[in-house]
Coordinates of C-alpha atoms in Angstrom, one line a residue:
Chain A
X1 CA 157.9 193.5 -33.7
X2 CA 156.8 195.4 -36.7
X3 CA 156.6 193.1 -40.4
X4 CA 159.2 194.6 -43.0
X5 CA 156.0 195.4 -45.1
X6 CA 154.5 197.3 -42.4
X7 CA 157.4 198.8 -41.2
X8 CA 157.8 200.3 -44.4
X9 CA 154.0 201.5 -44.4
X10 CA 154.3 203.4 -41.5
X11 CA 157.6 205.2 -41.7
X12 CA 157.3 206.2 -46.0
X13 CA 156.4 209.4 -46.8
X14 CA 157.0 210.5 -49.8
X15 CA 154.7 210.7 -52.6
X16 CA 152.4 207.9 -53.6
X17 CA 153.1 206.4 -50.4
X18 CA 150.3 205.4 -47.9
X19 CA 151.8 207.0 -45.4
X20 CA 152.6 209.8 -47.4
X21 CA 149.1 210.2 -48.0
X22 CA 148.1 210.3 -44.7
X23 CA 150.6 213.0 -44.4
X24 CA 148.9 215.2 -47.5
X25 CA 145.7 215.7 -45.2
X26 CA 147.6 217.6 -42.0
X27 CA 149.3 221.3 -42.5
X28 CA 152.8 220.6 -41.4
X29 CA 155.4 223.4 -40.2
X30 CA 158.0 224.2 -42.5
X31 CA 160.1 227.2 -41.7
X32 CA 160.4 229.4 -39.2
X33 CA 158.9 232.7 -40.2
X34 CA 163.1 234.4 -39.4
X35 CA 163.6 231.8 -42.6
X36 CA 161.8 234.3 -44.7
X37 CA 162.4 237.1 -42.7
X38 CA 161.5 240.2 -45.0
X39 CA 159.2 240.7 -48.0
X40 CA 161.9 239.7 -51.3
X41 CA 164.1 238.0 -49.4
X42 CA 165.7 235.2 -51.0
X43 CA 164.0 232.0 -51.2
X44 CA 165.2 229.0 -48.9
X45 CA 165.0 225.8 -50.0
X46 CA 162.8 223.3 -48.3
X47 CA 162.9 219.3 -48.3
X48 CA 159.4 217.6 -47.0
X49 CA 157.5 214.4 -47.3
X50 CA 160.3 213.9 -49.6
X51 CA 159.7 216.5 -52.0
X52 CA 162.0 219.3 -53.0
X53 CA 160.7 222.5 -52.9
X54 CA 161.5 226.5 -52.8
X55 CA 159.5 228.4 -50.6
X56 CA 159.3 232.3 -51.9
X57 CA 159.0 236.1 -50.5
X58 CA 157.8 238.4 -52.8
X59 CA 158.2 241.9 -52.5
X60 CA 154.8 241.8 -52.1
X61 CA 155.0 239.7 -49.3
X62 CA 152.6 237.0 -50.7
X63 CA 154.1 233.4 -49.6
X64 CA 154.4 230.8 -52.3
X65 CA 155.6 227.1 -52.1
X66 CA 156.7 225.3 -55.1
X67 CA 159.0 222.8 -56.6
X68 CA 162.7 223.5 -56.3
X69 CA 163.4 223.2 -60.5
X70 CA 162.6 225.0 -63.3
X71 CA 160.4 223.8 -65.8
X72 CA 162.4 224.7 -68.4
X73 CA 166.0 223.0 -67.6
X74 CA 165.6 221.7 -64.4
X75 CA 167.5 225.0 -63.0
X76 CA 167.2 225.0 -58.7
X77 CA 165.1 227.9 -58.5
X78 CA 167.2 228.6 -55.6
X79 CA 169.3 230.5 -57.5
X80 CA 166.3 232.4 -58.3
X81 CA 166.0 236.5 -58.5
X82 CA 163.3 237.7 -56.5
X83 CA 161.3 239.9 -58.2
X84 CA 158.2 242.0 -58.2
X85 CA 155.3 239.3 -58.0
X86 CA 157.1 236.6 -58.6
X87 CA 160.9 234.8 -58.9
X88 CA 162.7 234.6 -62.3
X89 CA 165.2 232.1 -62.9
X90 CA 168.6 233.3 -63.6
X91 CA 169.0 230.9 -66.6
X92 CA 166.7 231.8 -69.7
X93 CA 164.4 234.3 -67.4
X94 CA 161.7 232.1 -67.3
X95 CA 159.7 234.0 -64.5
X96 CA 157.1 232.4 -62.1
X97 CA 154.7 234.3 -59.1
X98 CA 154.0 232.4 -56.3
X99 CA 151.6 230.2 -57.3
X100 CA 153.9 228.5 -59.5
X101 CA 152.6 229.7 -62.2
X102 CA 154.6 231.0 -65.7
X103 CA 154.6 234.5 -66.2
X104 CA 157.2 235.3 -68.6
X105 CA 158.8 233.4 -70.9
X106 CA 160.8 235.4 -73.0
X107 CA 162.2 233.7 -75.9
X108 CA 158.2 233.6 -76.8
X109 CA 157.1 236.0 -78.7
X110 CA 154.8 238.4 -77.7
X111 CA 151.8 237.3 -76.6
X112 CA 152.5 233.9 -77.1
X113 CA 150.0 231.9 -75.2
X114 CA 153.2 229.7 -73.8
X115 CA 153.2 230.8 -70.4
X116 CA 149.7 229.6 -69.4
X117 CA 150.9 225.5 -70.0
X118 CA 154.0 226.1 -67.5
X119 CA 153.3 225.8 -63.7
X120 CA 155.3 224.3 -61.2
X121 CA 153.8 222.0 -58.5
X122 CA 153.1 224.3 -55.7
X123 CA 151.6 224.5 -52.4
X124 CA 150.0 226.6 -50.3
X125 CA 152.1 228.8 -47.9
X126 CA 150.4 230.1 -44.9
X127 CA 152.3 232.1 -41.7
X128 CA 150.0 231.4 -38.4
X129 CA 152.5 232.7 -35.3
X130 CA 155.9 232.2 -35.8
X131 CA 155.6 229.3 -38.1
X132 CA 155.6 228.9 -41.6
X133 CA 153.2 225.1 -42.4
X134 CA 152.5 224.2 -45.9
X135 CA 149.8 221.7 -47.3
X136 CA 151.1 219.1 -49.7
X137 CA 147.3 217.4 -50.3
X138 CA 144.3 217.5 -52.5
X139 CA 143.0 220.9 -52.6
X140 CA 139.5 219.6 -52.1
X141 CA 140.5 217.9 -48.8
X142 CA 142.4 221.2 -46.9
X143 CA 142.0 221.0 -43.7
X144 CA 141.4 224.2 -41.6
X145 CA 144.3 226.4 -40.7
X146 CA 146.1 225.1 -38.0
X147 CA 145.1 225.8 -34.2
X148 CA 147.9 224.3 -32.1
X149 CA 147.6 226.7 -29.1
X150 CA 151.8 227.0 -29.0
X151 CA 150.6 228.5 -32.5
X152 CA 148.2 230.7 -31.5
X153 CA 148.8 232.7 -28.3
X154 CA 151.0 236.2 -28.3
X155 CA 154.4 235.7 -29.9
X156 CA 155.4 237.0 -26.4
X157 CA 154.2 233.8 -24.7
X158 CA 155.7 231.2 -27.3
X159 CA 159.1 230.2 -28.6
X160 CA 160.1 227.3 -31.2
X161 CA 163.1 226.0 -32.0
X162 CA 164.5 223.6 -34.9
X163 CA 166.4 220.8 -35.4
X164 CA 167.4 218.1 -37.8
X165 CA 166.8 214.9 -36.5
X166 CA 168.8 212.1 -38.9
X167 CA 166.1 209.6 -38.4
X168 CA 163.4 208.5 -39.9
X169 CA 160.3 210.5 -38.2
X170 CA 158.4 206.8 -36.3
X171 CA 161.8 206.7 -34.6
X172 CA 161.2 210.4 -33.1
X173 CA 158.1 209.7 -32.8
X174 CA 157.7 207.3 -30.5
X175 CA 160.6 208.6 -28.8
X176 CA 157.8 211.2 -28.0
X177 CA 155.3 209.1 -26.9
X178 CA 157.6 206.7 -25.3
X179 CA 157.3 207.7 -21.3
X180 CA 159.1 205.6 -20.1
X181 CA 162.2 206.0 -21.2
X182 CA 162.5 209.5 -19.4
X183 CA 162.9 208.6 -15.9
X184 CA 165.9 206.8 -17.5
X185 CA 167.9 209.1 -19.7
X186 CA 166.5 212.2 -18.9
X187 CA 165.9 211.4 -15.2
X188 CA 169.4 210.2 -14.7
X189 CA 168.1 207.3 -13.2
X190 CA 168.3 206.4 -8.7
X191 CA 171.2 208.5 -8.2
X192 CA 171.8 211.4 -11.0
X193 CA 170.3 215.1 -10.8
X194 CA 168.6 214.6 -14.3
X195 CA 165.7 217.8 -14.8
X196 CA 166.9 219.5 -11.4
X197 CA 169.7 220.2 -13.5
X198 CA 167.9 222.2 -16.4
X199 CA 166.6 225.6 -15.6
X200 CA 163.3 224.5 -17.9
X201 CA 162.4 221.6 -15.2
X202 CA 164.5 222.9 -12.0
X203 CA 161.9 223.3 -9.0
X204 CA 159.0 221.5 -9.9
X205 CA 156.9 219.4 -7.0
X206 CA 156.7 216.8 -9.9
X207 CA 160.3 216.4 -10.2
X208 CA 160.2 215.0 -6.3
X209 CA 157.3 212.3 -7.6
X210 CA 159.5 211.5 -10.4
X211 CA 162.8 210.6 -8.7
X212 CA 160.4 208.8 -5.2
X213 CA 158.9 206.8 -8.1
X214 CA 161.4 204.9 -10.7
X215 CA 159.2 202.6 -11.2
X216 CA 155.1 204.3 -13.0
X217 CA 152.8 202.5 -14.6
X218 CA 150.9 203.8 -17.7
X219 CA 147.7 203.9 -18.7
X220 CA 147.0 204.7 -22.9
X221 CA 143.4 206.6 -23.4
X222 CA 141.9 206.6 -26.6
X223 CA 141.4 210.3 -27.3
X224 CA 139.7 211.8 -30.1
X225 CA 142.2 213.4 -31.7
X226 CA 144.7 210.0 -30.9
X227 CA 146.2 208.9 -27.9
X228 CA 146.3 209.7 -24.0
X229 CA 149.4 208.5 -22.6
X230 CA 149.1 208.6 -18.6
X231 CA 152.3 207.7 -17.1
X232 CA 151.5 207.7 -13.2
X233 CA 153.5 207.6 -10.4
X234 CA 152.8 207.1 -6.3
X235 CA 152.2 210.4 -4.7
X236 CA 150.9 211.1 -1.2
X237 CA 149.0 208.8 0.2
X238 CA 146.4 207.2 -1.4
X239 CA 147.0 209.1 -4.5
X240 CA 148.8 209.2 -7.9
X241 CA 151.1 211.6 -9.7
X242 CA 150.1 211.4 -13.1
X243 CA 152.2 213.0 -16.5
X244 CA 149.7 212.8 -19.3
X245 CA 151.5 212.7 -23.1
X246 CA 149.3 213.5 -25.8
X247 CA 149.4 212.2 -29.0
X248 CA 147.4 213.5 -32.3
X249 CA 147.9 212.1 -35.2
X250 CA 150.0 212.2 -37.2
X251 CA 153.0 213.7 -35.6
X252 CA 151.7 215.9 -33.0
X253 CA 153.4 215.6 -29.6
X254 CA 153.3 217.6 -26.1
X255 CA 154.9 217.0 -23.0
X256 CA 153.6 217.2 -19.9
X257 CA 154.4 220.6 -17.7
X258 CA 156.3 221.3 -14.7
X259 CA 155.5 223.5 -11.8
X260 CA 154.5 226.8 -14.1
X261 CA 157.7 226.5 -16.1
X262 CA 156.5 226.6 -19.7
X263 CA 154.8 224.0 -21.6
X264 CA 156.4 221.9 -23.9
X265 CA 155.9 219.8 -27.5
X266 CA 157.2 218.8 -30.2
X267 CA 156.4 218.4 -34.1
X268 CA 158.1 215.5 -35.6
X269 CA 158.3 216.1 -39.8
X270 CA 159.5 214.4 -42.4
X271 CA 162.4 215.4 -44.7
X272 CA 162.6 212.8 -46.7
X273 CA 162.9 208.6 -45.1
X274 CA 165.7 209.2 -43.3
X275 CA 165.5 212.8 -41.7
X276 CA 163.3 214.7 -39.9
X277 CA 162.7 217.9 -38.4
X278 CA 161.8 218.2 -34.8
X279 CA 160.5 221.4 -34.8
X280 CA 160.3 221.8 -30.1
X281 CA 157.7 224.5 -28.9
X282 CA 157.5 226.5 -25.5
X283 CA 154.7 228.6 -24.2
X284 CA 152.6 229.7 -21.8
X285 CA 149.4 230.0 -21.4
X286 CA 149.0 233.4 -19.3
X287 CA 151.5 235.2 -19.2
X288 CA 154.9 236.1 -21.5
X289 CA 158.5 234.0 -21.7
X290 CA 160.7 235.6 -19.2
X291 CA 163.5 236.8 -20.7
X292 CA 165.3 234.2 -18.7
X293 CA 163.3 231.4 -20.0
X294 CA 164.2 232.5 -23.6
X295 CA 167.5 232.6 -22.8
X296 CA 168.1 229.2 -21.6
X297 CA 165.8 227.4 -24.9
X298 CA 168.0 229.4 -27.2
X299 CA 170.8 227.9 -24.8
X300 CA 169.9 224.4 -26.0
X301 CA 167.8 223.4 -22.5
X302 CA 164.7 222.2 -22.0
X303 CA 163.6 220.7 -25.0
X304 CA 166.0 222.7 -27.6
X305 CA 169.1 222.0 -28.6
X306 CA 172.5 224.2 -29.4
X307 CA 172.6 224.7 -33.5
X308 CA 175.3 225.1 -35.9
X309 CA 175.3 228.3 -35.9
X310 CA 174.0 228.7 -39.4
X311 CA 172.2 225.5 -39.1
X312 CA 169.9 223.4 -37.7
X313 CA 172.0 221.1 -37.4
X314 CA 173.2 220.0 -33.5
X315 CA 177.0 220.9 -32.9
X316 CA 176.7 217.7 -30.9
X317 CA 175.8 214.9 -33.4
X318 CA 176.7 211.9 -34.9
X319 CA 180.0 212.8 -36.3
X320 CA 181.3 213.7 -33.0
X321 CA 179.0 211.4 -31.3
X322 CA 177.3 213.8 -29.8
X323 CA 180.3 214.9 -27.7
X324 CA 179.4 211.8 -25.1
X325 CA 181.7 212.9 -21.4
X326 CA 182.4 209.2 -20.4
X327 CA 183.4 210.8 -17.0
X328 CA 180.4 212.2 -16.7
X329 CA 177.9 209.7 -17.4
X330 CA 180.0 207.0 -15.2
X331 CA 179.4 209.5 -12.1
X332 CA 176.1 209.5 -12.6
X333 CA 176.1 213.4 -13.4
X334 CA 175.3 212.7 -16.8
X335 CA 172.8 209.3 -16.7
X336 CA 173.8 208.9 -20.5
X337 CA 177.1 211.0 -20.4
X338 CA 175.1 213.3 -23.2
X339 CA 174.5 216.8 -22.4
X340 CA 170.7 218.1 -23.0
X341 CA 167.4 216.9 -22.8
X342 CA 167.0 216.7 -27.4
X343 CA 170.2 215.4 -27.5
X344 CA 170.2 212.5 -25.0
X345 CA 167.1 211.8 -27.3
X346 CA 168.8 212.1 -30.5
X347 CA 171.8 210.3 -29.8
X348 CA 170.2 207.4 -29.1
X349 CA 167.0 207.6 -31.5
X350 CA 170.0 208.2 -34.5
X351 CA 172.4 205.1 -33.4
X352 CA 169.0 202.9 -34.0
X353 CA 169.8 203.3 -38.0
X354 CA 168.0 205.8 -40.4
X355 CA 165.3 203.7 -40.6
X356 CA 165.4 200.8 -37.4
X357 CA 163.9 197.4 -38.8
X358 CA 161.0 196.7 -35.9
X359 CA 161.5 192.8 -36.9
X360 CA 163.9 193.3 -34.8
X361 CA 162.7 194.6 -31.5
X362 CA 161.9 192.9 -28.0
X363 CA 159.2 194.8 -27.4
X364 CA 157.7 194.9 -23.4
X365 CA 154.7 195.5 -22.0
X366 CA 155.4 199.2 -20.9
X367 CA 156.1 199.9 -24.0
X368 CA 152.6 199.8 -25.3
X369 CA 152.1 203.1 -25.5
X370 CA 154.4 202.8 -29.2
X371 CA 152.5 199.2 -29.6
X372 CA 148.6 201.3 -29.8
X373 CA 150.3 204.4 -31.6
X374 CA 151.5 201.7 -34.7
X375 CA 147.8 199.9 -34.2
X376 CA 146.2 203.5 -34.9
X377 CA 149.1 204.6 -37.2
X378 CA 148.2 202.0 -39.3
X379 CA 144.5 201.6 -38.8
X380 CA 143.8 205.1 -40.8
X381 CA 146.5 205.0 -43.4
X382 CA 144.7 202.3 -44.3
X383 CA 141.2 203.3 -43.9
X384 CA 142.2 206.6 -45.9
X385 CA 144.0 204.4 -48.0
X386 CA 141.0 201.8 -49.1
X387 CA 137.8 203.4 -48.2
X388 CA 138.7 207.6 -47.7
X389 CA 138.1 208.0 -44.5
X390 CA 139.2 211.3 -43.5
X391 CA 141.9 210.8 -40.4
X392 CA 141.7 212.7 -36.8
X393 CA 143.9 215.4 -36.0
X394 CA 143.2 217.8 -38.6
X395 CA 140.1 219.6 -37.2
X396 CA 140.6 222.3 -34.4
X397 CA 139.0 220.3 -31.7
X398 CA 141.6 218.0 -31.9
X399 CA 144.3 220.5 -31.8
X400 CA 143.0 222.2 -28.4
X401 CA 144.8 220.2 -26.8
X402 CA 147.5 220.3 -23.8
X403 CA 149.8 218.2 -21.3
X404 CA 148.9 217.5 -17.9
X405 CA 150.8 217.4 -14.5
X406 CA 148.3 216.8 -11.7
X407 CA 147.8 214.5 -8.1
X408 CA 144.7 212.8 -8.4
X409 CA 142.9 209.8 -5.8
X410 CA 144.3 206.6 -6.5
X411 CA 140.6 205.2 -7.7
X412 CA 140.2 208.3 -10.0
X413 CA 140.1 207.8 -14.0
X414 CA 143.0 210.2 -15.2
X415 CA 140.1 211.7 -17.8
X416 CA 137.8 212.1 -15.1
X417 CA 139.9 213.7 -12.9
X418 CA 141.8 216.4 -15.1
X419 CA 138.3 217.0 -17.1
X420 CA 138.7 220.2 -19.4
X421 CA 142.3 220.5 -17.9
X422 CA 143.1 218.5 -21.3
X423 CA 141.5 222.0 -23.2
X424 CA 143.7 224.7 -24.5
X425 CA 141.8 227.5 -22.6
X426 CA 142.7 230.7 -23.7
X427 CA 143.6 232.9 -20.2
X428 CA 143.3 229.7 -17.9
X429 CA 146.5 228.3 -17.1
X430 CA 148.0 225.4 -17.4
X431 CA 147.1 222.2 -14.9
X432 CA 150.5 221.2 -13.7
X433 CA 152.7 220.3 -10.2
Chain B
X1 CA 185.4 216.3 -27.5
X2 CA 185.5 212.3 -29.4
X3 CA 185.9 211.5 -32.5
X4 CA 184.6 208.0 -33.8
X5 CA 187.9 206.5 -34.7
X6 CA 186.1 203.5 -36.8
X7 CA 183.8 202.3 -39.5
X8 CA 182.0 200.1 -36.5
X9 CA 181.9 203.5 -34.3
X10 CA 178.0 203.5 -33.4
X11 CA 178.2 207.4 -35.3
X12 CA 179.0 205.7 -38.2
X13 CA 176.4 202.9 -38.0
X14 CA 173.7 205.5 -38.1
X15 CA 173.5 205.3 -42.0
X16 CA 171.4 202.7 -44.3
X17 CA 174.5 201.6 -45.9
X18 CA 176.4 200.8 -42.3
X19 CA 173.1 199.5 -40.8
X20 CA 172.4 196.7 -43.2
X21 CA 175.7 194.7 -41.1
X22 CA 173.5 194.6 -38.3
X23 CA 174.2 190.6 -37.3
X24 CA 171.0 188.5 -38.8
X25 CA 170.0 186.1 -36.4
X26 CA 166.6 184.9 -35.4
X27 CA 165.0 186.0 -32.1
X28 CA 163.8 183.6 -29.5
X29 CA 160.5 183.7 -28.0
X30 CA 160.5 186.0 -25.4
X31 CA 157.7 186.1 -22.9
X32 CA 156.1 182.9 -21.9
X33 CA 152.4 184.9 -21.2
X34 CA 149.7 183.8 -19.8
X35 CA 146.2 185.3 -21.1
X36 CA 143.0 185.2 -18.4
X37 CA 140.0 186.8 -19.4
X38 CA 138.7 187.1 -16.8
X39 CA 134.7 187.3 -17.5
X40 CA 132.0 185.9 -20.6
X41 CA 132.9 188.4 -23.0
X42 CA 136.9 189.0 -22.2
X43 CA 136.6 185.2 -22.8
X44 CA 135.4 185.9 -26.4
X45 CA 137.9 188.3 -27.6
X46 CA 140.6 185.9 -25.6
X47 CA 139.4 182.8 -27.0
X48 CA 139.2 184.5 -31.4
X49 CA 142.5 186.0 -30.2
X50 CA 144.3 182.2 -28.7
X51 CA 143.6 181.1 -32.9
X52 CA 146.9 183.0 -33.7
X53 CA 150.4 181.9 -34.2
X54 CA 151.6 182.1 -30.4
X55 CA 155.2 180.8 -29.3
X56 CA 154.5 180.1 -24.8
X57 CA 151.3 182.4 -25.0
X58 CA 149.0 180.3 -22.8
X59 CA 145.3 180.8 -22.6
X60 CA 143.2 181.2 -19.8
X61 CA 139.7 181.5 -18.0
X62 CA 139.0 181.9 -14.4
X63 CA 137.5 181.0 -10.9
X64 CA 135.5 183.6 -8.9
X65 CA 138.2 183.5 -6.3
X66 CA 140.7 183.8 -9.0
X67 CA 142.7 181.1 -7.4
X68 CA 142.3 178.7 -10.1
X69 CA 143.4 179.3 -14.1
X70 CA 140.6 177.1 -16.3
X71 CA 142.2 176.7 -19.6
X72 CA 139.9 177.6 -22.7
X73 CA 139.2 173.6 -23.0
X74 CA 137.8 173.8 -19.7
X75 CA 140.8 172.2 -17.8
X76 CA 141.1 173.8 -14.2
X77 CA 144.4 173.7 -13.3
X78 CA 146.3 176.2 -9.7
X79 CA 146.9 179.2 -11.0
X80 CA 149.9 179.8 -9.3
X81 CA 151.2 177.0 -10.4
X82 CA 150.6 178.4 -14.2
X83 CA 151.8 181.7 -13.1
X84 CA 154.8 180.5 -11.4
X85 CA 157.2 180.0 -15.2
X86 CA 155.7 182.8 -17.2
X87 CA 157.1 186.2 -16.9
X88 CA 153.6 188.2 -17.7
X89 CA 150.7 188.2 -17.7
X90 CA 148.0 190.3 -19.8
X91 CA 144.3 190.5 -17.7
X92 CA 141.1 190.9 -20.0
X93 CA 138.3 192.1 -18.6
X94 CA 135.3 194.1 -19.7
X95 CA 132.6 195.9 -16.8
X96 CA 131.6 192.0 -15.5
X97 CA 134.3 191.6 -14.1
X98 CA 134.7 189.8 -10.8
X99 CA 137.3 192.1 -8.6
X100 CA 138.3 188.9 -6.0
X101 CA 139.3 187.0 -8.8
X102 CA 141.5 190.5 -10.3
X103 CA 142.9 190.9 -6.5
X104 CA 143.5 187.1 -6.3
X105 CA 145.6 186.9 -9.4
X106 CA 147.3 190.8 -9.8
X107 CA 148.7 190.3 -6.0
X108 CA 150.2 186.4 -7.3
X109 CA 151.2 188.3 -10.0
X110 CA 153.1 190.7 -8.0
X111 CA 154.9 188.9 -5.1
X112 CA 156.3 186.8 -8.1
X113 CA 157.8 190.2 -9.6
X114 CA 155.9 189.0 -13.4
X115 CA 155.3 192.1 -15.5
X116 CA 151.3 192.4 -15.4
X117 CA 149.3 194.1 -18.4
X118 CA 145.6 195.0 -18.4
X119 CA 143.0 195.2 -21.1
X120 CA 139.5 197.2 -20.8
X121 CA 137.9 195.8 -23.6
X122 CA 135.3 198.1 -25.1
X123 CA 132.8 196.7 -23.4
X124 CA 134.2 198.3 -20.2
X125 CA 131.1 201.5 -20.2
X126 CA 132.3 204.2 -18.1
X127 CA 136.0 204.9 -17.7
X128 CA 135.1 205.4 -14.0
X129 CA 133.5 201.7 -13.7
X130 CA 134.0 199.5 -11.4
X131 CA 136.8 197.1 -13.8
X132 CA 139.1 200.2 -13.8
X133 CA 138.7 200.4 -10.8
X134 CA 139.6 196.5 -9.5
X135 CA 142.2 196.3 -12.4
X136 CA 144.4 199.4 -11.8
X137 CA 146.5 198.3 -9.2
X138 CA 147.4 195.2 -10.7
X139 CA 148.5 196.4 -13.7
X140 CA 151.3 197.7 -15.0
X141 CA 150.4 198.9 -18.3
X142 CA 146.4 199.3 -19.1
X143 CA 144.5 199.9 -22.9
X144 CA 141.7 201.8 -22.1
X145 CA 139.0 201.0 -24.2
X146 CA 140.7 198.2 -25.6
X147 CA 139.4 195.9 -28.5
X148 CA 140.2 192.4 -29.4
X149 CA 143.2 193.4 -31.9
X150 CA 145.2 195.6 -29.3
X151 CA 145.6 191.9 -27.3
X152 CA 146.9 190.7 -30.5
X153 CA 148.7 193.7 -31.7
X154 CA 150.1 193.3 -27.8
X155 CA 150.9 190.4 -28.1
X156 CA 152.6 190.1 -31.5
X157 CA 155.0 192.5 -30.1
X158 CA 156.4 191.3 -27.3
X159 CA 156.8 187.9 -28.6
X160 CA 154.7 185.7 -26.7

């Protein structure tokens, strides 16, 4: 349960809000490089943290991210012409460079100084891996470029997809750290085939442990960049099977691996207070993804979704009740009746309403991961707002992290037993069962 | 394919306007919670948090054997009687934990299907300490390390 004012504080990310201030201390993924595929390509609208922006790639290859609307009459620069050195508003010909600086205002006299005083607010937009990342905060506080392993391995080893989620970002994040729902929603409960039916999960020994113990216990451990949430199940005599989910502030989570399948994870990026982007990645630290794996990801398997062509909205969405199949739900073939892990999550998280009223919750002790994450977010937000304390998670050492699946002796702390298995290390395989 | 046929269908309710029609009524306290401090340092935190606006939560220390829970006013009561009608027990400890007491209370909770949570306070020391080994088998959820505010937030979240 959260008080309404705390719920507002954690869910609202627009300019001037406390949580918005926190998000503006981090690089966030905003576009796939395919969305600005070549020099001089058409500009793309971007909405993030309740700011409407336009992303450009000039004929010279320079990326830019700026206020969507022309300073003159408020025309959307989506309609701009891309020209050498920038973009030009088609209404009266005002031209801006990639930094949003006006460089031509045709109506003004030659040699006029007018341009110098016209600048669209702009933010740095950089390519790291297959994604374009933006930083919307104070330039003097700009952190180092993102170093997440999924974005820095060779491109053949990684795949990232993007899905519109029609809910507040915190609902999506809480799903990412809520390990207790996996057994039911994705695992199929006592009777379902669950994860074994998905080509990106099937065949892992860990799946047997999952099925063998439907009531996992949990340990929530503080970590430098956020939290480690360990789900523990019975394994062989005297041993536990651990699945450990890292959360790095404010909105990065990873799914513990299964067998030699690629490792998955997410960024939950606020579009506005009622929508977010679910960025979903799969990568393997030591090998290329196979054609079969990439095909499965593109088809919406694993943590990915099958989207309406030309959009990032899933084909199964709230307007068609996520294509729920009551017959499969009844037989147990699909526990929730909804196909695919991503849509199983989004169907339920969106059904809570755009921003769930957390005063009406009835949490239980196994929700402690969520409770702890909210508390940590609140502390960090208030420390930044009230004292200017820099948050964790925006430096490379906090981003070099992996999820882990492992079997350990029953009396061993999982942090100690896993050791450097949490660290992203070049050429070293993930720790997995 | 199924399509929503009325404005009250789940899909239609996923808008701000429709979400506002969710029935509004006060929720009862959901939990009858017992909070048990297993050592002196933990007791300080439990005592401090006990002043909060709780509904049915009750706060205790314990005897070394765990057979007796002691109210914060110093009144000893049989542990099994005190937990009999609870549905969650929160065990709070540091590294000076008495393993026997934890095992006794933990086993009693398990026998009665009472949900257990464990909080190892900041003073718990190394994660490999005896406290973790003692409390892990009995805690369905464990926070490591935790502090007083974690206890407060946990109790608040579960409407204790």
